[in-house]
Amino acid sequence: MIFLDFHNPAVEALLLSRFNNAKQGLKHEKIDYTVADFDRVIYRLHTVEGDKSKLMVSLLIRFFDELREYDVEGLLRREYGDYLCSQPQPGYSVTLLFDLNNPPKNGEAVAHHVAMLKRNCFAAVFEPFFLLQALAEEPLISKRAVIHYGDMETMYVQALEDRITVIFSTVFQDANDIIIGKIFMQEFTEVRRRYDRAPQVLYSHRVPPAELRGTDAAVGDNMAYITFVLFPRHLAPHAADHTISLIHTVRNYLHYHIKCAKGYLHMRMRAKTAEFVKILNRARPLYEEEPVVCVGALGLDSTSALERQLSRQSNSVVSQNGSMMTKTLMIDHSDSVDDFSGGSVTPFGDNLENDYYCNSTDSVPQPVFE
């Protein structure tokens, strides 16, 4: 298993290249890039029309209006300072502005921090609840945040006296994803048994957990709920930032590994199929080069096979006119019994007057072909 990046590497690389070019005194270029991220988030990096020295980074989050209830703009102002524009670009939620004539001295750190713009927007929900839980002196059952971060997908954050509960609802588009997702989430339970400092993880299919009673939580065969119980050790000042970075990627982390698991299974099935095909090809019988001839009475495949059979066996049945033979076996019935080297010829019966049973003690007469 791998952890997804908390930042957007494409945004970081684009910003860093612009900053480095500006420091080297290279000519400013007009750029306009659109970068997609998880949770239907869109980044846009472009220069201002008519001024290539001004670089703007805009972010579109479809649930940004719900984040405003938790002072997301105040948090962004604290994190990005003067880079934050008072008014975002039309169609976007947040916009940052950089002057390439005066690039940041610590360009790498600034580029990385800008690439975490989506993560910092999510942090606006968690930070107040972390602080609320730390200062609470009585149960906070009524304190709950509801963020609809996707179609039919919701994040719930609830602060209690001794813990923070974070619940993600997610939709599975494929029935196989439900099975793989359940197996995948069971691993979190196993880790909890081996490492008691890990947060408690609960998985619920179809029916929402008890914490969501009385809410608009969806119910369905393709719905799943993932519950993380965070304890004070996960909310301490030295661990809170890392907890936020990890917890906000849970939904994407799950679906990413489901796709990886399905890809691995398909790869193994294709490899096994190729192996079975090789085995079948090696097991294919080698046929005679001569034309196949069907002899109904003897059950032989060719005239050469007939000769071999007659030479091996002492008891043979010879048909005077086999209906399916391409070459007819001819026996001269004018010959006497003595002509068969001491053998005896006994008719089978009245209905088989042309068929003879040859019982030879010395040798079997060779058939004569036309």
XYZ file of N, CA and C in Angstrom, residues 117-369:
759
model
N -2.917 23.534 -1.572
C -4.050 24.441 -1.416
C -5.335 23.684 -1.091
N -5.560 22.580 -1.754
C -6.770 21.792 -1.476
C -6.741 21.238 -0.055
N -5.604 20.725 0.361
C -5.479 20.181 1.713
C -5.768 21.248 2.745
N -5.281 22.466 2.541
C -5.499 23.539 3.504
C -6.960 23.984 3.543
N -7.657 23.848 2.436
C -9.098 24.143 2.462
C -9.838 23.126 3.325
N -9.469 21.850 3.227
C -10.072 20.833 4.089
C -9.735 21.096 5.552
N -8.553 21.606 5.814
C -8.135 21.839 7.198
C -9.037 22.823 7.911
N -9.729 23.677 7.152
C -10.630 24.646 7.782
C -11.744 23.960 8.557
N -12.107 22.744 8.182
C -13.144 21.997 8.909
C -12.559 21.341 10.150
N -11.387 20.764 10.043
C -10.839 19.965 11.136
C -10.261 20.818 12.264
N -9.573 21.879 11.935
C -8.897 22.656 12.979
C -9.852 23.163 14.057
N -11.007 23.756 13.731
C -11.912 24.206 14.803
C -12.406 23.066 15.681
N -12.653 21.905 15.088
C -13.136 20.777 15.881
C -12.023 20.202 16.747
N -10.809 20.196 16.252
C -9.701 19.741 17.080
C -9.538 20.656 18.290
N -9.626 21.949 18.046
C -9.501 22.908 19.143
C -10.685 22.805 20.089
N -11.870 22.604 19.524
C -13.070 22.499 20.349
C -12.998 21.281 21.260
N -12.513 20.187 20.742
C -12.411 18.973 21.551
C -11.369 19.136 22.648
N -10.293 19.831 22.358
C -9.236 20.010 23.358
C -9.683 20.904 24.504
N -10.564 21.875 24.232
C -10.986 22.824 25.259
C -12.322 22.473 25.892
N -12.980 21.442 25.386
C -14.332 21.127 25.860
C -14.297 20.599 27.284
N -15.255 21.051 28.063
C -15.404 20.572 29.431
C -16.698 19.791 29.614
N -17.500 19.698 28.563
C -18.751 18.952 28.618
C -18.969 18.286 27.269
N -19.844 17.282 27.185
C -20.072 16.596 25.911
C -20.510 17.569 24.819
N -20.046 17.290 23.608
C -20.340 18.165 22.472
C -21.116 17.390 21.407
N -22.195 16.756 21.842
C -22.929 15.881 20.937
C -23.520 16.661 19.767
N -23.905 17.894 19.973
C -24.573 18.672 18.929
C -23.599 19.309 17.945
N -22.291 19.234 18.192
C -21.309 19.870 17.334
C -20.927 18.910 16.211
N -21.394 19.210 15.027
C -21.142 18.318 13.898
C -21.031 19.139 12.620
N -20.069 18.778 11.781
C -19.901 19.411 10.470
C -20.289 18.409 9.394
N -20.970 18.896 8.368
C -21.399 18.056 7.250
C -20.908 18.715 5.966
N -20.047 18.021 5.238
C -19.477 18.535 3.995
C -19.829 17.563 2.869
N -20.588 18.041 1.884
C -20.944 17.218 0.723
C -19.858 17.407 -0.340
N -18.842 16.566 -0.267
C -17.684 16.745 -1.141
C -17.842 16.069 -2.492
N -18.931 15.363 -2.722
C -19.171 14.701 -4.007
C -20.629 14.350 -4.162
N -20.984 13.855 -5.340
C -22.353 13.414 -5.572
C -22.645 12.211 -4.673
N -23.599 12.376 -3.764
C -24.007 11.331 -2.824
C -22.867 10.917 -1.891
N -21.808 11.694 -1.809
C -20.693 11.397 -0.914
C -20.522 12.558 0.059
N -20.424 12.216 1.331
C -20.447 13.229 2.389
C -19.388 12.912 3.428
N -18.865 13.973 4.041
C -17.935 13.838 5.161
C -18.577 14.443 6.403
N -18.567 13.679 7.492
C -19.124 14.128 8.769
C -17.992 14.207 9.783
N -17.944 15.317 10.499
C -16.954 15.500 11.567
C -17.711 15.862 12.833
N -17.509 15.062 13.874
C -18.224 15.278 15.131
C -17.231 15.293 16.281
N -17.335 16.307 17.128
C -16.452 16.446 18.291
C -17.178 15.980 19.534
N -16.570 15.041 20.235
C -17.095 14.557 21.504
C -16.099 14.903 22.607
N -16.462 14.548 23.807
C -15.654 14.950 24.963
C -14.258 14.352 24.934
N -14.141 13.107 24.475
C -12.855 12.415 24.538
C -12.339 11.970 23.175
N -12.989 12.374 22.112
C -12.559 11.908 20.787
C -13.208 12.754 19.687
N -12.674 12.589 18.488
C -13.240 13.186 17.277
C -13.623 12.037 16.347
N -14.838 12.063 15.859
C -15.303 11.036 14.933
C -15.423 11.637 13.538
N -14.753 11.014 12.582
C -14.807 11.447 11.181
C -15.391 10.304 10.361
N -16.473 10.581 9.649
C -17.177 9.559 8.875
C -17.218 9.996 7.416
N -16.811 9.097 6.540
C -16.877 9.331 5.100
C -17.908 8.381 4.503
N -18.807 8.914 3.718
C -19.701 8.066 2.929
C -19.196 8.062 1.497
N -19.206 6.907 0.870
C -18.710 6.784 -0.494
C -19.625 5.872 -1.289
N -19.596 6.033 -2.595
C -20.446 5.270 -3.509
C -19.560 4.364 -4.348
N -19.945 3.084 -4.447
C -19.246 2.132 -5.295
C -20.044 1.948 -6.579
N -19.400 2.172 -7.708
C -20.071 2.050 -8.996
C -20.147 0.604 -9.472
N -19.313 -0.263 -8.932
C -19.236 -1.654 -9.372
C -19.445 -2.567 -8.171
N -20.177 -3.668 -8.390
C -20.424 -4.611 -7.293
C -19.126 -5.233 -6.790
N -18.161 -5.440 -7.679
C -16.876 -6.005 -7.248
C -16.116 -5.050 -6.333
N -16.312 -3.743 -6.531
C -15.630 -2.766 -5.678
C -16.073 -2.894 -4.230
N -17.332 -3.266 -4.021
C -17.840 -3.424 -2.653
C -17.079 -4.536 -1.930
N -16.868 -5.651 -2.627
C -16.175 -6.791 -2.013
C -14.713 -6.447 -1.732
N -14.045 -5.864 -2.722
C -12.632 -5.518 -2.537
C -12.481 -4.459 -1.454
N -13.398 -3.474 -1.443
C -13.327 -2.427 -0.429
C -13.501 -2.972 0.977
N -14.401 -3.938 1.138
C -14.610 -4.531 2.460
C -13.364 -5.271 2.929
N -12.757 -6.041 2.036
C -11.529 -6.759 2.397
C -10.412 -5.773 2.729
N -10.342 -4.704 1.954
C -9.299 -3.702 2.169
C -9.456 -3.038 3.532
N -10.678 -2.691 3.907
C -10.903 -2.009 5.174
C -10.690 -2.933 6.365
N -10.825 -4.239 6.159
C -10.558 -5.172 7.252
C -9.097 -5.111 7.695
N -8.210 -4.721 6.784
C -6.800 -4.606 7.144
C -6.585 -3.520 8.195
N -7.381 -2.454 8.155
C -7.260 -1.408 9.164
C -7.621 -1.953 10.551
N -8.620 -2.829 10.586
C -8.990 -3.444 11.860
C -7.865 -4.328 12.391
N -7.203 -5.074 11.488
C -6.095 -5.925 11.907
C -4.924 -5.092 12.435
N -4.665 -3.956 11.802
C -3.579 -3.089 12.265
C -3.872 -2.573 13.661
N -5.132 -2.263 13.912
C -5.531 -1.771 15.234
C -5.213 -2.804 16.317
N -5.339 -4.078 16.013
C -5.044 -5.124 16.993
C -3.552 -5.215 17.283
N -2.728 -4.943 16.284
C -1.280 -5.049 16.462
C -0.655 -3.759 16.979
N -1.295 -2.635 16.670
C -0.713 -1.340 17.027
C -1.809 -0.510 17.678
N -1.813 -0.466 19.008
C -2.929 0.135 19.728
C -2.973 1.655 19.627
N -1.936 2.284 19.109
C -1.952 3.734 18.967
C -2.623 4.188 17.672
N -2.974 3.249 16.817
C -3.664 3.595 15.572
C -5.109 3.968 15.878
N -5.716 4.832 15.075
C -7.123 5.182 15.305
C -8.034 3.993 15.030
N -9.155 3.988 15.686
C -10.134 2.927 15.457
C -10.844 3.177 14.130
N -11.002 2.112 13.340
C -11.627 2.216 12.024
C -12.799 1.245 11.971
N -13.960 1.756 11.571
C -15.174 0.951 11.439
C -15.685 1.067 10.011
N -16.216 -0.036 9.508
C -16.725 -0.063 8.127
C -18.166 -0.536 8.148
N -19.026 0.204 7.476
C -20.448 -0.125 7.436
C -20.922 -0.101 5.994
N -21.651 -1.149 5.606
C -22.169 -1.264 4.242
C -23.693 -1.151 4.258
N -24.225 -0.398 3.324
C -25.658 -0.154 3.121
C -26.236 0.806 4.147
N -26.070 0.499 5.436
C -26.725 1.261 6.504
C -25.705 2.192 7.158
N -26.038 3.466 7.350
C -25.102 4.395 8.009
C -24.906 4.030 9.467
N -23.794 4.412 10.072
C -23.549 4.107 11.488
C -24.498 4.865 12.395
N -24.490 4.473 13.660
C -25.431 5.062 14.622
C -25.206 6.554 14.809
N -23.985 7.033 14.612
C -23.704 8.462 14.798
C -24.460 9.344 13.816
N -24.933 8.770 12.712
C -25.595 9.567 11.674
C -27.111 9.434 11.697
N -27.655 8.916 12.766
C -29.113 8.840 12.874
C -29.711 10.247 12.923
N -30.759 10.414 12.156
C -31.405 11.719 12.104
C -30.799 12.672 11.104
N -29.846 12.215 10.300
C -29.238 13.053 9.269
C -29.737 12.605 7.895
N -29.235 13.263 6.858
C -29.635 12.917 5.492
C -28.726 11.850 4.889
N -28.110 11.026 5.727
C -27.202 9.990 5.237
C -27.940 9.034 4.311
N -27.347 8.770 3.157
C -27.980 7.930 2.144
C -27.886 6.460 2.529
N -28.871 5.692 2.055
C -28.926 4.252 2.291
C -29.043 3.569 0.933
N -28.256 2.518 0.712
C -28.320 1.806 -0.556
C -27.309 0.687 -0.617
N -27.508 -0.223 -1.579
C -26.604 -1.359 -1.711
C -25.200 -0.949 -2.134
N -25.082 0.193 -2.794
C -23.763 0.640 -3.250
C -23.149 1.697 -2.342
N -23.715 1.879 -1.156
C -23.206 2.870 -0.208
C -22.347 2.193 0.856
N -21.298 2.886 1.259
C -20.440 2.400 2.342
C -20.035 3.583 3.207
N -19.840 3.306 4.488
C -19.465 4.346 5.452
C -18.197 3.910 6.172
N -17.224 4.810 6.191
C -15.943 4.554 6.846
C -15.817 5.513 8.021
N -15.667 4.963 9.213
C -15.611 5.766 10.436
C -14.214 5.695 11.037
N -13.643 6.863 11.297
C -12.359 6.969 11.990
C -12.600 7.644 13.333
N -12.125 7.009 14.381
C -12.229 7.561 15.727
C -10.842 8.057 16.125
N -10.703 9.376 16.240
C -9.425 10.004 16.576
C -9.399 10.340 18.057
N -8.349 9.922 18.721
C -8.211 10.138 20.155
C -7.262 11.320 20.408
N -7.195 11.802 21.648
C -6.370 12.994 21.930
C -4.931 12.899 21.448
N -4.337 11.716 21.439
C -2.949 11.609 20.974
C -2.825 11.929 19.481
N -3.926 11.749 18.724
C -3.901 12.099 17.303
C -4.164 13.584 17.073
N -4.660 14.271 18.102
C -5.041 15.679 17.972
C -4.040 16.613 18.636
N -2.981 16.065 19.194
C -1.967 16.896 19.853
C -1.331 17.841 18.841
N -0.820 19.001 19.298
C -0.257 19.993 18.356
C 0.814 19.434 17.426
N 1.647 18.513 17.915
C 2.720 17.983 17.073
C 2.217 16.954 16.059
N 0.985 16.461 16.245
C 0.448 15.431 15.351
C -0.764 15.890 14.558
N -1.345 17.030 14.908
C -2.608 17.457 14.298
C -2.470 17.684 12.792
N -1.406 18.352 12.357
C -1.243 18.638 10.927
C -1.134 17.355 10.105
N -0.362 16.410 10.615
C -0.218 15.141 9.888
C -1.536 14.364 9.885
N -2.288 14.442 10.967
C -3.588 13.778 11.022
C -4.529 14.350 9.973
N -4.557 15.673 9.835
C -5.413 16.305 8.827
C -4.990 15.892 7.421
N -3.689 15.870 7.179
C -3.195 15.491 5.851
C -3.600 14.068 5.491
N -3.564 13.170 6.457
C -3.925 11.779 6.188
C -5.435 11.593 6.068
N -6.180 12.201 6.973
C -7.612 11.920 7.053
C -8.370 12.467 5.850
N -7.911 13.558 5.260
C -8.679 14.141 4.156
C -8.498 13.367 2.843
N -7.553 12.408 2.814
C -7.337 11.601 1.607
C -7.934 10.202 1.720
N -8.722 9.925 2.751
C -9.194 8.558 2.999
C -10.018 8.040 1.829
N -10.968 8.828 1.380
C -11.845 8.372 0.294
C -11.033 8.061 -0.962
N -10.141 8.958 -1.347
C -9.322 8.747 -2.539
C -8.347 7.590 -2.342
N -7.834 7.453 -1.129
C -6.923 6.354 -0.796
C -7.610 5.008 -1.011
N -8.865 4.899 -0.581
C -9.604 3.646 -0.720
C -9.853 3.319 -2.185
N -10.398 4.260 -2.935
C -10.740 3.989 -4.333
C -9.490 3.763 -5.183
N -8.417 4.438 -4.859
C -7.170 4.241 -5.603
C -6.679 2.803 -5.454
N -6.691 2.283 -4.243
C -6.187 0.930 -4.027
C -7.165 -0.129 -4.529
N -8.451 0.178 -4.579
C -9.396 -0.753 -5.200
C -9.071 -0.908 -6.678
N -8.806 0.192 -7.351
C -8.447 0.128 -8.772
C -7.121 -0.602 -8.965
N -6.166 -0.367 -8.084
C -4.887 -1.075 -8.179
C -5.080 -2.577 -7.978
N -5.925 -2.959 -7.022
C -6.178 -4.379 -6.765
C -6.840 -5.039 -7.970
N -7.802 -4.359 -8.581
C -8.465 -4.917 -9.762
C -7.491 -5.038 -10.928
N -6.643 -4.045 -11.098
C -5.643 -4.127 -12.157
C -4.680 -5.286 -11.947
N -4.282 -5.522 -10.687
C -3.376 -6.636 -10.392
C -4.066 -7.980 -10.648
N -5.336 -8.104 -10.259
C -6.067 -9.349 -10.492
C -6.211 -9.629 -11.982
N -6.529 -8.610 -12.762
C -6.652 -8.797 -14.207
C -5.313 -9.212 -14.816
N -4.231 -8.624 -14.352
C -2.911 -8.975 -14.860
C -2.582 -10.429 -14.556
N -2.893 -10.881 -13.337
C -2.625 -12.267 -12.964
C -3.502 -13.236 -13.757
N -4.761 -12.864 -13.996
C -5.643 -13.735 -14.772
C -5.155 -13.860 -16.215
N -4.705 -12.763 -16.799
C -4.185 -12.836 -18.164
C -2.923 -13.694 -18.224
N -2.061 -13.565 -17.218
C -0.849 -14.383 -17.190
C -1.192 -15.866 -17.040
N -2.178 -16.184 -16.197
C -2.575 -17.577 -16.004
C -3.215 -18.140 -17.258
N -4.017 -17.327 -17.943
C -4.632 -17.776 -19.187
C -3.568 -18.084 -20.234
N -2.566 -17.229 -20.347
C -1.478 -17.479 -21.296
C -0.732 -18.767 -20.950
N -0.564 -19.048 -19.663
C 0.109 -20.283 -19.245
C -0.714 -21.512 -19.614
N -2.041 -21.449 -19.402
C -2.906 -22.578 -19.755
C -2.925 -22.814 -21.266
N -2.893 -21.752 -22.052
C -2.870 -21.904 -23.506
C -1.601 -22.626 -23.945
N -0.461 -22.309 -23.328
C 0.782 -22.997 -23.656
C 0.687 -24.486 -23.323
N 0.071 -24.808 -22.177
C -0.073 -26.219 -21.788
C -0.952 -26.958 -22.782
N -2.047 -26.343 -23.197
C -2.935 -26.975 -24.170
C -2.236 -27.178 -25.509
N -1.437 -26.223 -25.919
C -0.717 -26.370 -27.186
C 0.300 -27.503 -27.122
N 0.947 -27.675 -25.969
C 1.904 -28.781 -25.836
C 1.196 -30.132 -25.776
N -0.037 -30.167 -25.319
C -0.782 -31.424 -25.206
C -1.499 -31.803 -26.488
N -1.418 -31.043 -27.540
C -2.110 -31.323 -28.791
C -1.486 -32.542 -29.457
N -2.265 -33.575 -29.873
C -1.688 -34.793 -30.470
C -1.100 -34.512 -31.847
N -0.092 -35.356 -32.213
C 0.531 -35.268 -33.529
C -0.205 -36.202 -34.479
N -0.782 -35.676 -35.526
C -1.579 -36.468 -36.455
C -0.682 -37.065 -37.554
N -1.214 -38.154 -38.191
C -0.504 -38.774 -39.297
C -0.455 -37.814 -40.476
N 0.646 -37.897 -41.211
C 0.749 -37.045 -42.379
C -0.138 -37.543 -43.512
N -0.443 -38.884 -43.551
C -1.283 -39.436 -44.602
C -2.731 -39.015 -44.388
N -3.535 -39.039 -45.438
C -4.956 -38.702 -45.280
C -5.629 -39.643 -44.305
N -6.470 -39.105 -43.472
C -7.161 -39.908 -42.478
C -8.217 -40.756 -43.165
N -8.204 -42.063 -42.880
C -9.163 -42.992 -43.468
C -9.913 -43.662 -42.340
N -11.221 -43.666 -42.398
C -12.028 -44.248 -41.332
C -12.451 -45.642 -41.728
N -12.066 -46.643 -40.973
C -12.465 -48.022 -41.199
C -13.430 -48.398 -40.101
N -14.717 -48.493 -40.438
C -15.725 -48.698 -39.418
C -15.614 -50.025 -38.721
N -15.316 -51.082 -39.465
C -15.309 -52.402 -38.853
C -14.121 -52.601 -37.938
N -12.954 -52.004 -38.318
C -11.745 -52.227 -37.544
C -11.425 -51.087 -36.585
N -12.053 -49.936 -36.780
C -11.772 -48.797 -35.922
C -10.393 -48.229 -36.121
N -9.844 -48.321 -37.349
C -8.508 -47.823 -37.635
C -8.594 -46.515 -38.387
N -7.498 -45.778 -38.434
C -7.499 -44.426 -38.978
C -6.916 -44.339 -40.381
N -6.120 -45.289 -40.831
C -5.479 -45.178 -42.130
C -5.135 -46.565 -42.644
N -4.814 -46.623 -43.926
C -4.460 -47.913 -44.515
C -3.160 -48.447 -43.938
N -2.208 -47.556 -43.672
C -0.957 -48.009 -43.061
C -1.197 -48.524 -41.658
N -2.118 -47.901 -40.952
C -2.463 -48.382 -39.624
C -3.122 -49.746 -39.704
N -3.894 -49.977 -40.778
C -4.525 -51.289 -40.954
C -3.473 -52.372 -41.121
N -2.454 -52.080 -41.891
C -1.393 -53.056 -42.092
C -0.667 -53.357 -40.782
N -0.402 -52.330 -40.017
C 0.281 -52.546 -38.739
C -0.584 -53.361 -37.793
N -1.885 -53.117 -37.803
C -2.776 -53.839 -36.902
C -2.846 -55.315 -37.267
N -2.917 -55.597 -38.573
C -3.013 -56.990 -39.001
C -1.737 -57.763 -38.710
N -0.589 -57.073 -38.754
C 0.679 -57.747 -38.479
C 0.883 -58.002 -37.005
N 0.232 -57.217 -36.139
C 0.415 -57.385 -34.695
C -0.541 -58.415 -34.111
N -1.725 -58.456 -34.589
C -2.738 -59.287 -33.954
C -2.876 -60.617 -34.685
N -3.153 -61.627 -33.938
C -3.402 -62.940 -34.528
C -4.856 -63.116 -34.890
N -5.721 -62.417 -34.211
C -7.151 -62.477 -34.489
C -7.557 -61.166 -35.128
N -7.978 -61.221 -36.357
C -8.315 -60.009 -37.082
C -9.614 -60.216 -37.831
N -10.296 -59.144 -38.000
C -11.533 -59.149 -38.767
C -11.267 -58.413 -40.062
N -11.546 -59.032 -41.186
C -11.300 -58.432 -42.484
C -12.631 -58.247 -43.177
N -12.933 -57.026 -43.594
C -14.188 -56.716 -44.279
C -13.929 -56.666 -45.767
N -14.758 -57.385 -46.515
C -14.562 -57.429 -47.955
C -14.869 -56.089 -48.600
N -15.912 -55.451 -48.179
C -16.272 -54.150 -48.754
C -16.725 -53.219 -47.642
N -15.747 -52.588 -46.938
C -16.076 -51.596 -45.923
C -16.715 -50.377 -46.562
N -17.828 -49.958 -45.978
C -18.598 -48.895 -46.623
C -17.890 -47.558 -46.596
N -16.980 -47.313 -45.601
C -16.350 -46.010 -45.458
C -14.873 -46.031 -45.844
N -14.380 -47.135 -46.404
C -12.982 -47.192 -46.803
C -12.795 -46.525 -48.155
N -11.710 -45.787 -48.267
C -11.393 -45.185 -49.561
C -10.696 -46.187 -50.474
N -10.026 -47.190 -49.861
C -9.397 -48.265 -50.629
C -9.989 -49.584 -50.151
N -10.501 -50.385 -51.059
C -11.257 -51.584 -50.705
C -10.308 -52.759 -50.495
N -10.551 -53.484 -49.405
C -9.770 -54.684 -49.111
C -10.341 -55.826 -49.931
N -9.515 -56.443 -50.779
C -9.977 -57.483 -51.697
C -9.438 -58.840 -51.251
N -10.316 -59.825 -51.160
C -9.944 -61.206 -50.857
C -10.527 -62.088 -51.949
N -9.703 -62.936 -52.523
C -10.153 -63.843 -53.577
C -10.825 -65.031 -52.917
N -12.173 -65.120 -53.052
C -12.906 -66.196 -52.383
C -12.783 -67.520 -53.121
N -12.128 -67.503 -54.299
C -11.925 -68.775 -54.998
C -10.824 -69.606 -54.371
N -9.973 -68.942 -53.550
C -8.898 -69.675 -52.889
C -9.463 -70.610 -51.850
N -8.786 -71.689 -51.640
C -9.212 -72.654 -50.645
C -8.672 -72.275 -49.286
N -9.131 -73.014 -48.312
C -8.682 -72.773 -46.950
C -7.200 -73.042 -46.813
N -6.664 -73.998 -47.625
C -5.249 -74.331 -47.506
C -4.346 -73.203 -47.955
N -4.883 -72.308 -48.808
C -4.050 -71.204 -49.280
C -3.698 -70.230 -48.177
N -4.311 -70.321 -47.028
C -4.052 -69.388 -45.925
C -3.031 -69.947 -44.938
N -2.086 -70.781 -45.453
C -0.957 -71.286 -44.651
C -1.433 -71.997 -43.408
N -2.364 -72.887 -43.599
C -2.780 -73.687 -42.464
C -3.810 -73.037 -41.605
N -4.242 -71.861 -41.952
C -5.249 -71.188 -41.149
C -6.621 -71.709 -41.483
N -7.554 -71.395 -40.701
C -8.941 -71.806 -40.921
C -9.804 -70.586 -41.098
N -10.801 -70.704 -41.955
C -11.726 -69.607 -42.217
C -13.109 -70.064 -41.821
N -13.695 -69.358 -40.923
C -15.014 -69.727 -40.419
C -15.969 -68.571 -40.650
N -17.075 -68.779 -41.348
C -18.031 -67.677 -41.544
C -18.699 -67.306 -40.239
N -19.021 -65.994 -40.098
C -19.698 -65.527 -38.899
C -21.140 -65.980 -38.866
N -21.783 -65.948 -39.969
C -23.189 -66.321 -39.985
C -23.780 -66.089 -41.351
N -25.072 -66.411 -41.464
C -25.742 -66.276 -42.749
C -25.805 -64.835 -43.202
N -25.983 -63.881 -42.254
C -26.102 -62.477 -42.616
C -24.768 -61.843 -42.937
N -23.680 -62.525 -42.628
C -22.348 -61.991 -42.882
C -21.584 -62.957 -43.783
N -22.203 -63.300 -44.928
C -21.606 -64.307 -45.790
C -20.292 -63.851 -46.412
N -20.058 -62.556 -46.481
C -18.819 -62.054 -47.071
C -17.760 -61.736 -46.034
N -18.041 -61.905 -44.748
C -17.072 -61.633 -43.692
C -16.534 -62.946 -43.146
N -15.256 -62.979 -42.868
C -14.610 -64.201 -42.410
C -13.787 -63.926 -41.175
N -13.701 -64.914 -40.340
C -12.867 -64.856 -39.157
C -11.631 -65.681 -39.426
N -10.487 -65.044 -39.354
C -9.224 -65.700 -39.660
C -8.540 -66.092 -38.367
N -8.335 -67.376 -38.180
C -7.645 -67.871 -36.997
C -6.372 -68.545 -37.470
N -5.289 -67.815 -37.476
C -4.040 -68.319 -38.018
C -3.083 -68.650 -36.889
N -2.483 -69.807 -37.024
C -1.498 -70.194 -36.018
C -0.099 -69.765 -36.413
N 0.130 -69.551 -37.698
C 1.468 -69.184 -38.149
C 1.575 -67.705 -38.474
N 0.792 -67.294 -39.429
C 0.873 -65.900 -39.856
C -0.464 -65.473 -40.416
N -0.638 -64.213 -40.476
C -1.883 -63.646 -40.989
C -1.648 -63.221 -42.419
N -2.501 -63.634 -43.379
C -2.291 -63.218 -44.768
C -2.373 -61.714 -44.900
N -1.496 -61.155 -45.722
C -1.471 -59.723 -45.945
C -2.611 -59.341 -46.874
N -3.312 -58.272 -46.593
C -4.410 -57.852 -47.462
C -3.869 -57.328 -48.784
N -4.680 -57.447 -49.807
C -4.322 -56.980 -51.138
C -5.169 -55.774 -51.452
N -4.525 -54.649 -51.826
C -5.241 -53.415 -52.134
C -5.244 -53.196 -53.637
